[in-house]
Amino acid sequence: QKEVEQDPGPLSVPEGAIVSLNCTYSNSAFQYFMWYRQYSRKGPELLMYTYSSGNKEDGRFTAQVDKSSKYISLFIRDSQPSDSATYLCAMSGGGSNYKLTFGKGTLLTVNP
Amino acid sequence: EAQVTQNPRYLITVTGKKLTVTCSQNMNHEYMSWYRQDPGLGLRQIYYSMNVEVTDKGDVPEGYKVSRKEKRNFPLILESPSPNQTSLYFCASMGLGTSETQYFGPGTRLLVL
């Protein structure tokens, strides 16, 4: 079983839609959970960060972590064409090297 | 502006010709790391450094070297590049004792012929 599983998509939605992106993981030692956004030919950009279980909201973005189910989600409300990118979940914890373990990313296209 | 910079951004080389990819950060971060990104495999850690003169292997260190002589710089060295090192490389940095959030550079696209 892979440490982090993420549906690669692609996911195509109309402008204004609510987008749900998800990852599952197997390592119960993970404590820090992140979502990165990566535009084509650019480096990953930190979008949301959550420690342990719970929800976090930032504008149109909401991150949820359910450690009991080993499941994390990112919701994008009122999606915009500028949200079109690859979304990567990442997690760390349980080790001394602060290594991020990434999902393979979900390619999202928001159509005007 | 807080940032991680990498040079060069694009590089085409031939098998066996030593090369260095530079990485620099201006945030006084202790932790720096190198990742490679490949289709279908995602981002994987190559090497990391917890501070000056402290480096260690990540998941895919074979064929790479690093050094950390100054806090701001963390170069990635390919002493004898091979075609399987063709990839997109990212440097990242993080302040220890803060949230475990790493900030990434813009990437270096390497093609080894």
Coordinates of C-alpha atoms in Angstrom, one line a residue:
Chain A
Q1 CA 0.0 0.0 0.0
K2 CA 1.4 3.4 -1.0
E3 CA 2.0 5.8 1.9
V4 CA -0.2 8.5 0.3
E5 CA -2.9 8.0 -2.3
Q6 CA -4.3 10.8 -4.4
D7 CA -6.7 10.5 -7.3
P8 CA -4.7 12.1 -10.2
G9 CA -7.8 13.2 -12.1
P10 CA -8.0 15.1 -14.3
L11 CA -10.9 17.0 -12.8
S12 CA -12.8 19.5 -14.9
V13 CA -15.4 21.7 -13.4
P14 CA -17.3 24.9 -14.5
E15 CA -16.5 28.2 -12.9
G16 CA -18.3 28.7 -9.6
A17 CA -18.4 25.0 -8.7
I18 CA -17.4 23.5 -5.4
V19 CA -14.3 21.4 -5.8
S20 CA -13.4 18.5 -3.5
L21 CA -9.9 17.0 -3.5
N22 CA -8.9 14.1 -1.3
C23 CA -6.0 12.0 -0.1
T24 CA -5.7 8.9 2.0
Y25 CA -2.6 7.8 3.8
S26 CA -1.4 4.8 5.7
N27 CA 1.2 6.1 8.1
S28 CA -0.5 6.9 11.4
A29 CA 2.6 8.9 12.5
F30 CA 1.8 11.8 10.1
Q31 CA 0.9 14.9 12.1
Y32 CA 1.3 17.8 9.7
F33 CA -0.9 18.0 6.6
M34 CA -0.5 20.4 3.8
W35 CA -1.9 21.2 0.4
Y36 CA 0.3 22.7 -2.2
R37 CA -0.8 24.2 -5.5
Q38 CA 1.5 23.9 -8.5
Y39 CA 1.0 25.8 -11.7
S40 CA 2.5 24.5 -14.9
R41 CA 6.3 24.9 -14.9
K42 CA 6.3 26.4 -11.4
G43 CA 7.3 25.2 -8.0
P44 CA 4.8 24.0 -5.4
E45 CA 3.2 26.8 -3.5
L46 CA 1.9 26.3 0.0
L47 CA -1.9 26.7 0.1
M48 CA -3.1 25.3 3.4
Y49 CA -1.4 23.8 6.5
T50 CA -3.1 21.8 9.3
Y51 CA -1.7 20.2 12.4
S52 CA -3.4 17.0 13.5
S53 CA -7.2 16.6 13.0
G54 CA -9.7 19.3 12.4
N55 CA -10.7 21.9 9.9
K56 CA -9.1 25.1 8.7
E57 CA -10.6 27.8 6.5
D58 CA -8.8 30.4 4.5
G59 CA -11.0 32.4 2.1
R60 CA -12.5 30.1 -0.5
F61 CA -10.4 27.2 0.7
T62 CA -11.1 24.7 3.5
A63 CA -8.8 21.9 4.6
Q64 CA -10.1 19.0 6.6
V65 CA -8.1 16.3 8.4
D66 CA -9.6 13.1 9.8
K67 CA -6.8 11.2 11.4
S68 CA -9.1 8.4 12.6
S69 CA -9.9 7.6 8.9
K70 CA -6.5 8.7 7.6
Y71 CA -8.2 11.0 5.2
I72 CA -7.6 14.6 4.2
S73 CA -9.6 16.9 2.0
L74 CA -9.4 20.3 0.4
F75 CA -12.6 22.1 -0.6
I76 CA -12.5 25.1 -3.0
R77 CA -15.7 27.2 -3.1
D78 CA -16.7 29.4 -6.0
S79 CA -13.9 28.0 -8.1
Q80 CA -12.2 30.3 -10.6
P81 CA -10.3 29.7 -13.8
S82 CA -7.2 30.9 -11.9
D83 CA -7.6 27.9 -9.6
S84 CA -6.6 25.6 -12.6
A85 CA -3.5 23.9 -11.4
T86 CA -2.2 20.6 -10.0
Y87 CA -3.0 20.2 -6.3
L88 CA -0.6 18.2 -4.2
C89 CA -1.3 16.8 -0.7
A90 CA 1.7 16.4 1.5
M91 CA 2.3 15.2 5.0
S92 CA 5.1 14.8 7.5
G93 CA 5.8 13.8 11.1
G94 CA 7.0 10.8 12.9
G95 CA 10.6 11.2 11.7
S96 CA 13.5 13.4 12.3
N97 CA 14.2 14.6 8.8
Y98 CA 11.0 16.6 8.3
K99 CA 10.5 14.8 5.0
L100 CA 7.4 15.6 3.1
T101 CA 5.6 12.7 1.6
F102 CA 3.5 13.8 -1.3
G103 CA 0.5 12.5 -3.2
K104 CA 1.0 12.4 -6.9
G105 CA -1.3 15.4 -7.4
T106 CA -4.7 16.1 -8.9
L107 CA -4.9 18.2 -12.1
L108 CA -7.8 20.6 -11.8
T109 CA -9.2 22.6 -14.7
V110 CA -11.9 25.3 -14.0
N111 CA -13.7 26.2 -17.2
P112 CA -15.0 29.8 -17.6
Chain B
E1 CA 11.0 39.3 -0.7
A2 CA 11.3 35.9 1.0
Q3 CA 12.2 33.4 -1.6
V4 CA 14.1 30.3 -2.6
T5 CA 16.1 30.7 -5.8
Q6 CA 17.6 28.0 -8.1
N7 CA 20.0 28.2 -10.9
P8 CA 20.0 27.3 -13.7
R9 CA 16.3 26.9 -14.4
Y10 CA 16.9 24.8 -17.5
L11 CA 19.9 22.6 -18.3
I12 CA 20.7 20.2 -21.1
T13 CA 23.9 18.1 -20.6
V14 CA 25.5 14.9 -21.6
T15 CA 26.1 11.7 -19.7
G16 CA 29.1 11.9 -17.4
K17 CA 29.6 15.7 -17.4
K18 CA 29.6 17.0 -13.8
L19 CA 27.1 19.7 -13.0
T20 CA 25.9 21.7 -10.0
V21 CA 22.5 23.1 -9.4
T22 CA 22.5 26.0 -6.9
C23 CA 19.9 26.7 -4.3
S24 CA 19.8 29.8 -2.1
Q25 CA 17.2 31.1 0.4
N26 CA 17.0 34.4 2.1
M27 CA 14.7 33.4 5.1
N28 CA 17.5 32.3 7.4
H29 CA 16.0 28.8 7.4
E30 CA 17.9 26.0 9.1
Y31 CA 16.4 23.2 7.0
M32 CA 16.9 22.8 3.3
S33 CA 16.0 19.9 1.0
W34 CA 16.1 18.7 -2.5
Y35 CA 13.3 16.9 -4.3
R36 CA 12.9 15.5 -7.8
Q37 CA 9.5 15.3 -9.5
D38 CA 8.8 12.7 -12.2
P39 CA 5.6 11.8 -14.0
G40 CA 3.7 9.0 -12.2
L41 CA 6.2 9.1 -9.3
G42 CA 5.5 12.5 -7.8
L43 CA 7.9 14.4 -5.6
R44 CA 10.6 12.4 -3.9
Q45 CA 13.3 13.6 -1.5
I46 CA 16.9 13.3 -2.5
Y47 CA 18.9 14.9 0.3
Y48 CA 18.2 17.2 3.2
S49 CA 20.2 19.4 5.6
M50 CA 19.2 20.3 9.1
N51 CA 21.8 23.0 9.4
V52 CA 25.3 24.0 8.2
E53 CA 27.6 21.0 7.8
V54 CA 24.7 18.6 8.6
T55 CA 23.3 16.7 5.7
D56 CA 21.7 13.3 5.2
K57 CA 20.1 11.1 2.5
G58 CA 16.5 11.1 1.6
D59 CA 14.7 8.4 -0.4
V60 CA 16.5 8.6 -3.7
P61 CA 20.1 9.8 -3.0
E62 CA 22.0 7.6 -5.5
G63 CA 24.0 9.6 -8.0
Y64 CA 23.8 12.9 -6.1
K65 CA 25.9 14.8 -3.6
V66 CA 25.2 17.9 -1.6
S67 CA 27.1 20.3 0.6
R68 CA 26.0 22.9 3.2
K69 CA 28.9 25.2 3.9
E70 CA 26.7 28.3 4.4
K71 CA 23.2 28.5 5.9
R72 CA 21.7 30.1 2.8
N73 CA 23.1 27.8 0.2
F74 CA 22.5 24.1 -0.6
P75 CA 23.9 23.1 -3.9
L76 CA 23.0 19.7 -5.6
I77 CA 25.9 18.1 -7.4
L78 CA 25.7 15.4 -10.1
E79 CA 29.2 14.1 -10.5
S80 CA 28.5 11.8 -13.4
P81 CA 24.9 12.5 -14.7
S82 CA 23.0 9.7 -16.4
P83 CA 19.8 9.8 -18.4
N84 CA 17.7 8.4 -15.5
Q85 CA 18.5 11.7 -13.7
T86 CA 16.5 13.6 -16.3
S87 CA 13.9 15.2 -14.1
L88 CA 12.5 18.4 -12.6
Y89 CA 14.3 19.3 -9.4
F90 CA 13.1 21.5 -6.6
C91 CA 14.9 22.9 -3.6
A92 CA 12.9 23.7 -0.5
S93 CA 13.6 25.4 2.9
M94 CA 11.9 25.6 6.3
G95 CA 12.5 27.3 9.6
L96 CA 12.8 24.7 12.4
G97 CA 10.7 25.2 15.4
T98 CA 7.9 26.7 13.3
S99 CA 5.1 24.9 11.5
E100 CA 6.5 22.2 9.3
T101 CA 5.9 24.1 6.1
Q102 CA 8.5 24.0 3.4
Y103 CA 8.8 26.7 0.8
F104 CA 9.8 25.6 -2.7
G105 CA 12.0 27.2 -5.3
P106 CA 10.9 27.5 -9.0
G107 CA 12.5 24.3 -10.2
T108 CA 15.3 23.2 -12.4
R109 CA 14.5 21.2 -15.5
L110 CA 17.4 18.9 -16.3
L111 CA 17.8 16.8 -19.5
V112 CA 20.7 14.3 -19.6
L113 CA 21.5 13.0 -23.1

